Amino acid sequence: MPEIVPGRPEALKGSAAAAVLLMLFNEDEAAQILSRLEPDEVRQLGYAMYDVQDVDPEEVNEALDHFVTKAKKRTTIGYGATRHIRGAMTKALGEERAETILARITPPTRSTQLEMLKWMDAKEIAVLIEMEHPQIMAIVLAHLEAPVAADVLQLLPAEYQEEIVYRIATLGPVSNEALEDLEQLLLRGPAAKQGAASQRGGTVEAAAIMNNVRKDNEQRIMKAVAKRDKMIAQTIEEEMFVFDNLIDMDDKNLGTLMRTIDSTVLVVALKGANDMLKGKIFSCMSARAAQAIADEIEERGPIRLAEVIEAQKLIIATARRMADAGTIMLGGKGNDFV
């Protein structure tokens, strides 16, 4: 425990310390740093910079000391990390999910005006694309974070919403020419860019967006998608509720579900679950039953990933059947249930 000295200001941490450091740079240097941050980070730093305008000199020194200490601990671990990150993501999440995540987090290899979308709110984006072809709408939504994309989707004409979700779910690699057209739409002027085709969209992306749509809109859109392509709708729905989502269920409904699951299936399924989800499920069981399951998991040793996934799918399928029958409710979005 650090010694508390009367009258000594508390050390600045987090965004406050970062704001102090940023204000020590001149305008051009600070601008270069800000240009590399995400919109939310810029906003957070902006608020912090106003809060630390009258910072004590001793706090400035402490912030600098903290920065220097962290800088000295920097390593060269980043070299050659791309292959390692991609491999680890693919093994952990599967190829489709990994590609979706990597598409969001991999640093861009070319400058694209589509980054401008991050700085626009849902209403601005909706107004920008509301007169465009549904394919253009789909590509734009596929480049947004799921909650923002869901807000935009619900602001667009209702008659287009099912079409947009279907196109997102079936979206393949987007050609460079199509991306240039989108950039021209954003810039309202010519934009000649070079680079490879962009891979966004897919049922995982569509499911992420639908998970953020209001329940009444979700049911209407998914019903329309199912009429158009039952397999696509089924795949989207499967991606919308996966094993990890069980943690969103309340104790009563989760307990009801667990009582219908054979213990041998549950042992295999929980072998691949995180500790938080295990704890949630165990809390819905008697202490004796939970301990028995935990002991059996420990005794089983390594289990093939394919077996774990199959057991988890079986539990999710059971949960869906019970939800359809009205026996349980699968919590997910605030007060909404499916």
Short mmCIF file of C-alpha atoms in Angstrom, two decimals:
data_model
loop_
_atom_site.label_atom_id
_atom_site.label_comp_id
_atom_site.label_asym_id
_atom_site.label_seq_id
_atom_site.Cartn_x
_atom_site.Cartn_y
_atom_site.Cartn_z
CA MET A 1 0.00 0.00 0.00
CA PRO A 2 1.57 3.33 -1.06
CA GLU A 3 2.07 5.92 1.66
CA ILE A 4 -0.53 8.68 1.68
CA VAL A 5 1.11 12.03 2.29
CA PRO A 6 -1.23 14.82 3.52
CA GLY A 7 -1.67 17.50 0.90
CA ARG A 8 -0.09 15.44 -1.82
CA PRO A 9 -2.31 15.03 -4.92
CA GLU A 10 -3.26 11.51 -5.97
CA ALA A 11 -1.28 10.19 -8.94
CA LEU A 12 -3.00 10.62 -12.26
CA LYS A 13 -3.98 7.41 -14.02
CA GLY A 14 -5.52 6.22 -17.26
CA SER A 15 -6.95 8.85 -19.59
CA ALA A 16 -6.06 11.67 -17.19
CA ALA A 17 -2.37 10.78 -17.33
CA ALA A 18 -2.58 10.37 -21.10
CA ALA A 19 -4.23 13.79 -21.39
CA VAL A 20 -1.42 15.42 -19.39
CA LEU A 21 1.21 13.86 -21.65
CA LEU A 22 -0.68 14.89 -24.78
CA MET A 23 -0.87 18.52 -23.62
CA LEU A 24 2.91 18.59 -23.23
CA PHE A 25 3.26 18.15 -27.00
CA ASN A 26 2.84 20.99 -29.46
CA GLU A 27 -0.30 21.08 -31.62
CA ASP A 28 1.23 19.26 -34.61
CA GLU A 29 2.66 16.46 -32.47
CA ALA A 30 -0.57 16.06 -30.53
CA ALA A 31 -2.52 15.97 -33.80
CA GLN A 32 -0.36 13.12 -35.09
CA ILE A 33 -1.14 11.09 -31.97
CA LEU A 34 -4.87 11.84 -32.07
CA SER A 35 -5.07 10.85 -35.74
CA ARG A 36 -4.06 7.30 -34.77
CA LEU A 37 -6.80 6.84 -32.18
CA GLU A 38 -10.34 5.53 -32.48
CA PRO A 39 -13.24 8.01 -32.26
CA ASP A 40 -14.22 6.90 -28.74
CA GLU A 41 -10.63 7.28 -27.59
CA VAL A 42 -10.42 10.80 -29.02
CA ARG A 43 -13.62 11.78 -27.23
CA GLN A 44 -12.42 10.31 -23.94
CA LEU A 45 -9.07 12.08 -24.22
CA GLY A 46 -10.80 15.33 -25.12
CA TYR A 47 -12.89 15.25 -21.96
CA ALA A 48 -9.80 14.39 -19.90
CA MET A 49 -7.76 17.23 -21.40
CA TYR A 50 -10.33 19.75 -20.19
CA ASP A 51 -10.35 18.15 -16.74
CA VAL A 52 -6.57 18.40 -16.27
CA GLN A 53 -6.05 21.99 -17.40
CA ASP A 54 -5.02 23.07 -13.86
CA VAL A 55 -3.01 19.99 -12.99
CA ASP A 56 -0.37 20.26 -10.26
CA PRO A 57 3.31 20.22 -11.44
CA GLU A 58 4.01 17.25 -9.19
CA GLU A 59 1.22 15.31 -10.91
CA VAL A 60 2.79 16.09 -14.28
CA ASN A 61 6.09 14.67 -13.08
CA GLU A 62 4.39 11.53 -11.79
CA ALA A 63 2.58 11.06 -15.09
CA LEU A 64 5.90 11.39 -16.94
CA ASP A 65 7.60 8.94 -14.56
CA HIS A 66 4.80 6.44 -15.13
CA PHE A 67 5.12 6.84 -18.89
CA VAL A 68 8.90 6.37 -18.83
CA THR A 69 8.58 3.28 -16.65
CA LYS A 70 6.09 1.70 -19.04
CA ALA A 71 8.16 2.67 -22.07
CA LYS A 72 11.19 0.88 -20.64
CA LYS A 73 9.19 -2.31 -20.41
CA ARG A 74 8.34 -2.32 -24.11
CA THR A 75 9.54 -5.42 -25.97
CA THR A 76 9.87 -6.55 -29.57
CA ILE A 77 7.03 -9.04 -29.18
CA GLY A 78 5.14 -7.40 -32.03
CA TYR A 79 7.61 -8.56 -34.67
CA GLY A 80 6.13 -11.34 -36.79
CA ALA A 81 2.95 -11.26 -34.71
CA THR A 82 0.48 -11.23 -37.62
CA ARG A 83 0.80 -14.93 -38.41
CA HIS A 84 0.66 -15.86 -34.73
CA ILE A 85 -2.46 -13.74 -34.10
CA ARG A 86 -4.28 -15.12 -37.15
CA GLY A 87 -3.40 -18.71 -36.25
CA ALA A 88 -4.47 -18.34 -32.64
CA MET A 89 -7.73 -16.62 -33.59
CA THR A 90 -8.60 -19.31 -36.15
CA LYS A 91 -7.91 -22.16 -33.75
CA ALA A 92 -9.90 -20.51 -30.97
CA LEU A 93 -12.89 -19.23 -32.93
CA GLY A 94 -13.03 -21.19 -36.17
CA GLU A 95 -12.24 -19.77 -39.59
CA GLU A 96 -15.44 -17.78 -40.19
CA ARG A 97 -15.59 -16.14 -36.77
CA ALA A 98 -11.86 -15.47 -36.84
CA GLU A 99 -12.09 -13.74 -40.22
CA THR A 100 -14.92 -11.56 -38.91
CA ILE A 101 -12.89 -10.47 -35.89
CA LEU A 102 -9.66 -10.03 -37.85
CA ALA A 103 -11.45 -7.93 -40.45
CA ARG A 104 -12.26 -5.47 -37.65
CA ILE A 105 -8.99 -5.45 -35.75
CA THR A 106 -6.32 -5.91 -38.43
CA PRO A 107 -4.64 -2.57 -39.21
CA PRO A 108 -5.67 -1.41 -42.71
CA THR A 109 -3.18 -1.83 -45.50
CA ARG A 110 -4.53 1.15 -47.34
CA SER A 111 -6.20 4.39 -46.42
CA THR A 112 -9.95 4.19 -46.92
CA GLN A 113 -12.60 6.84 -46.60
CA LEU A 114 -14.89 4.17 -45.14
CA GLU A 115 -13.14 4.96 -41.85
CA MET A 116 -15.21 8.14 -41.93
CA LEU A 117 -18.22 6.01 -40.99
CA LYS A 118 -16.81 5.59 -37.47
CA TRP A 119 -17.14 9.32 -36.93
CA MET A 120 -20.78 9.51 -38.05
CA ASP A 121 -23.85 8.75 -35.98
CA ALA A 122 -26.58 6.34 -37.08
CA LYS A 123 -28.94 9.05 -38.35
CA GLU A 124 -26.25 10.61 -40.56
CA ILE A 125 -25.37 7.24 -42.07
CA ALA A 126 -29.02 6.35 -42.64
CA VAL A 127 -29.66 9.63 -44.45
CA LEU A 128 -26.52 9.12 -46.53
CA ILE A 129 -27.52 5.68 -47.84
CA GLU A 130 -31.33 5.67 -47.71
CA MET A 131 -31.63 6.33 -51.46
CA GLU A 132 -28.90 3.85 -52.45
CA HIS A 133 -29.24 0.29 -53.72
CA PRO A 134 -29.78 -2.34 -50.96
CA GLN A 135 -26.40 -3.87 -51.86
CA ILE A 136 -24.69 -0.55 -51.06
CA MET A 137 -26.66 -0.36 -47.81
CA ALA A 138 -25.54 -3.90 -46.94
CA ILE A 139 -21.87 -3.17 -47.59
CA VAL A 140 -21.98 -0.02 -45.47
CA LEU A 141 -23.68 -1.80 -42.55
CA ALA A 142 -21.16 -4.65 -42.80
CA HIS A 143 -18.38 -2.10 -42.19
CA LEU A 144 -19.99 -0.76 -39.00
CA GLU A 145 -19.86 -2.05 -35.44
CA ALA A 146 -22.91 -4.26 -34.84
CA PRO A 147 -24.77 -1.91 -32.42
CA VAL A 148 -24.38 1.06 -34.80
CA ALA A 149 -25.34 -1.09 -37.79
CA ALA A 150 -28.49 -2.20 -35.95
CA ASP A 151 -29.45 1.42 -35.28
CA VAL A 152 -28.91 2.33 -38.93
CA LEU A 153 -30.89 -0.70 -40.12
CA GLN A 154 -33.89 0.32 -38.04
CA LEU A 155 -33.76 3.87 -39.43
CA LEU A 156 -33.89 2.65 -43.04
CA PRO A 157 -37.21 1.96 -44.83
CA ALA A 158 -38.86 -1.17 -43.38
CA GLU A 159 -39.38 -2.65 -46.83
CA TYR A 160 -35.60 -2.80 -47.34
CA GLN A 161 -34.58 -4.23 -43.98
CA GLU A 162 -35.09 -7.91 -44.78
CA GLU A 163 -33.28 -7.44 -48.12
CA ILE A 164 -30.34 -5.76 -46.38
CA VAL A 165 -29.96 -8.47 -43.73
CA TYR A 166 -30.12 -11.18 -46.41
CA ARG A 167 -27.47 -9.41 -48.50
CA ILE A 168 -25.20 -8.99 -45.46
CA ALA A 169 -25.54 -12.71 -44.68
CA THR A 170 -24.65 -13.68 -48.25
CA LEU A 171 -22.06 -10.98 -48.83
CA GLY A 172 -18.84 -12.20 -50.43
CA PRO A 173 -15.58 -10.33 -51.01
CA VAL A 174 -16.29 -6.74 -51.96
CA SER A 175 -14.46 -5.63 -55.08
CA ASN A 176 -12.10 -2.69 -54.99
CA GLU A 177 -14.35 -0.88 -57.48
CA ALA A 178 -17.33 -1.21 -55.15
CA LEU A 179 -15.29 0.19 -52.28
CA GLU A 180 -14.24 3.12 -54.45
CA ASP A 181 -17.92 3.81 -55.22
CA LEU A 182 -18.65 3.87 -51.50
CA GLU A 183 -15.75 6.22 -50.86
CA GLN A 184 -17.06 8.53 -53.56
CA LEU A 185 -20.44 8.43 -51.85
CA LEU A 186 -18.81 9.51 -48.60
CA LEU A 187 -16.65 12.18 -50.17
CA ARG A 188 -19.20 13.33 -52.75
CA GLY A 189 -16.28 13.42 -55.16
CA PRO A 190 -13.78 11.25 -57.05
CA ALA A 191 -11.66 8.78 -55.05
CA ALA A 192 -9.23 6.50 -56.83
CA LYS A 193 -7.85 3.94 -54.42
CA GLN A 194 -5.71 0.84 -54.73
CA GLY A 195 -5.79 -2.34 -52.69
CA ALA A 196 -7.18 -5.81 -52.37
CA ALA A 197 -10.82 -6.76 -52.17
CA SER A 198 -12.43 -6.46 -48.74
CA GLN A 199 -14.09 -9.39 -47.00
CA ARG A 200 -16.95 -8.31 -44.75
CA GLY A 201 -20.43 -9.57 -44.12
CA GLY A 202 -21.57 -13.18 -43.75
CA THR A 203 -24.06 -14.83 -41.42
CA VAL A 204 -21.91 -14.04 -38.37
CA GLU A 205 -22.00 -10.33 -39.21
CA ALA A 206 -25.74 -10.48 -39.92
CA ALA A 207 -26.35 -12.28 -36.61
CA ALA A 208 -24.31 -9.69 -34.68
CA ILE A 209 -26.44 -6.91 -36.18
CA MET A 210 -29.70 -8.74 -35.51
CA ASN A 211 -28.67 -9.29 -31.88
CA ASN A 212 -28.77 -5.50 -31.49
CA VAL A 213 -32.10 -4.94 -33.24
CA ARG A 214 -35.29 -4.42 -31.21
CA LYS A 215 -37.23 -7.64 -30.65
CA ASP A 216 -40.27 -6.63 -32.71
CA ASN A 217 -38.09 -5.66 -35.67
CA GLU A 218 -35.97 -8.80 -35.29
CA GLN A 219 -38.98 -11.11 -35.53
CA ARG A 220 -40.37 -9.33 -38.57
CA ILE A 221 -37.05 -9.24 -40.42
CA MET A 222 -36.09 -12.84 -39.63
CA LYS A 223 -39.52 -14.08 -40.69
CA ALA A 224 -39.08 -12.33 -44.05
CA VAL A 225 -35.53 -13.70 -44.46
CA ALA A 226 -36.80 -17.23 -43.71
CA LYS A 227 -39.41 -16.93 -46.46
CA ARG A 228 -36.67 -15.94 -48.86
CA ASP A 229 -34.03 -18.50 -47.77
CA LYS A 230 -34.78 -20.88 -44.91
CA MET A 231 -31.17 -22.11 -44.62
CA ILE A 232 -29.73 -18.59 -44.40
CA ALA A 233 -32.31 -17.63 -41.76
CA GLN A 234 -31.55 -20.77 -39.76
CA THR A 235 -27.81 -20.11 -39.89
CA ILE A 236 -28.28 -16.50 -38.76
CA GLU A 237 -30.48 -17.63 -35.86
CA GLU A 238 -27.89 -20.24 -34.83
CA GLU A 239 -25.22 -17.53 -34.76
CA MET A 240 -27.50 -15.22 -32.79
CA PHE A 241 -27.67 -17.56 -29.81
CA VAL A 242 -24.60 -19.67 -29.08
CA PHE A 243 -23.46 -21.58 -26.01
CA ASP A 244 -21.71 -18.58 -24.41
CA ASN A 245 -25.04 -16.70 -24.51
CA LEU A 246 -26.38 -19.00 -21.79
CA ILE A 247 -24.73 -16.61 -19.33
CA ASP A 248 -27.37 -14.00 -20.30
CA MET A 249 -30.22 -16.21 -19.05
CA ASP A 250 -31.66 -15.61 -15.60
CA ASP A 251 -31.13 -18.27 -12.92
CA LYS A 252 -34.69 -19.61 -13.04
CA ASN A 253 -34.75 -20.26 -16.79
CA LEU A 254 -31.18 -21.55 -16.88
CA GLY A 255 -31.95 -23.91 -14.01
CA THR A 256 -35.02 -25.23 -15.85
CA LEU A 257 -32.89 -25.86 -18.93
CA MET A 258 -30.09 -27.57 -17.00
CA ARG A 259 -32.54 -30.02 -15.40
CA THR A 260 -33.40 -31.34 -18.86
CA ILE A 261 -29.79 -31.88 -19.94
CA ASP A 262 -28.13 -35.25 -19.41
CA SER A 263 -25.11 -34.91 -17.11
CA THR A 264 -22.81 -36.70 -19.58
CA VAL A 265 -23.67 -34.11 -22.25
CA LEU A 266 -23.21 -31.23 -19.80
CA VAL A 267 -19.78 -32.49 -18.70
CA VAL A 268 -18.51 -32.51 -22.28
CA ALA A 269 -20.09 -29.12 -23.12
CA LEU A 270 -18.63 -27.42 -20.05
CA LYS A 271 -15.16 -28.77 -20.82
CA GLY A 272 -14.85 -25.94 -23.34
CA ALA A 273 -16.65 -23.24 -21.33
CA ASN A 274 -15.03 -20.31 -19.54
CA ASP A 275 -15.01 -20.15 -15.75
CA MET A 276 -17.65 -17.42 -15.61
CA LEU A 277 -20.18 -19.50 -17.57
CA LYS A 278 -19.35 -22.61 -15.53
CA GLY A 279 -19.95 -20.65 -12.35
CA LYS A 280 -23.26 -19.34 -13.66
CA ILE A 281 -24.47 -22.83 -14.56
CA PHE A 282 -23.24 -24.37 -11.28
CA SER A 283 -25.07 -21.66 -9.33
CA CYS A 284 -28.34 -22.87 -10.85
CA MET A 285 -27.77 -26.41 -9.59
CA SER A 286 -27.68 -27.97 -6.14
CA ALA A 287 -24.27 -27.89 -4.47
CA ARG A 288 -24.05 -31.68 -4.69
CA ALA A 289 -24.94 -31.81 -8.39
CA ALA A 290 -22.55 -28.96 -9.22
CA GLN A 291 -19.68 -30.65 -7.36
CA ALA A 292 -20.40 -33.95 -9.10
CA ILE A 293 -20.28 -32.28 -12.54
CA ALA A 294 -17.09 -30.37 -11.64
CA ASP A 295 -15.41 -33.57 -10.43
CA GLU A 296 -16.38 -35.45 -13.57
CA ILE A 297 -15.05 -32.65 -15.78
CA GLU A 298 -11.74 -32.87 -13.95
CA GLU A 299 -11.61 -36.66 -14.24
CA ARG A 300 -12.44 -36.79 -17.94
CA GLY A 301 -9.15 -35.31 -19.07
CA PRO A 302 -8.73 -33.92 -22.61
CA ILE A 303 -11.80 -34.11 -24.89
CA ARG A 304 -11.79 -33.54 -28.63
CA LEU A 305 -12.99 -30.07 -29.62
CA ALA A 306 -15.48 -31.57 -32.08
CA GLU A 307 -17.16 -33.46 -29.21
CA VAL A 308 -17.35 -30.32 -27.09
CA ILE A 309 -18.93 -28.30 -29.93
CA GLU A 310 -21.44 -31.09 -30.64
CA ALA A 311 -22.49 -31.24 -26.97
CA GLN A 312 -22.87 -27.46 -26.83
CA LYS A 313 -24.99 -27.50 -30.00
CA LEU A 314 -27.22 -30.15 -28.45
CA ILE A 315 -27.82 -27.98 -25.39
CA ILE A 316 -28.55 -24.92 -27.53
CA ALA A 317 -30.96 -26.95 -29.68
CA THR A 318 -32.76 -28.05 -26.51
CA ALA A 319 -32.89 -24.46 -25.29
CA ARG A 320 -34.41 -23.32 -28.58
CA ARG A 321 -37.08 -26.05 -28.48
CA MET A 322 -38.00 -25.14 -24.91
CA ALA A 323 -38.13 -21.45 -25.78
CA ASP A 324 -40.37 -22.15 -28.78
CA ALA A 325 -42.65 -24.16 -26.50
CA GLY A 326 -42.75 -21.30 -24.01
CA THR A 327 -41.12 -23.37 -21.25
CA ILE A 328 -38.18 -21.00 -20.85
CA MET A 329 -37.11 -17.57 -22.05
CA LEU A 330 -33.68 -16.93 -23.51
CA GLY A 331 -32.59 -13.50 -22.25
CA GLY A 332 -30.40 -11.40 -24.52
CA LYS A 333 -31.26 -7.77 -25.12
CA GLY A 334 -32.30 -5.89 -22.02
CA ASN A 335 -35.95 -6.68 -21.38
CA ASP A 336 -36.38 -8.53 -24.66
CA PHE A 337 -36.70 -12.28 -24.76
CA VAL A 338 -36.91 -14.93 -27.48
#
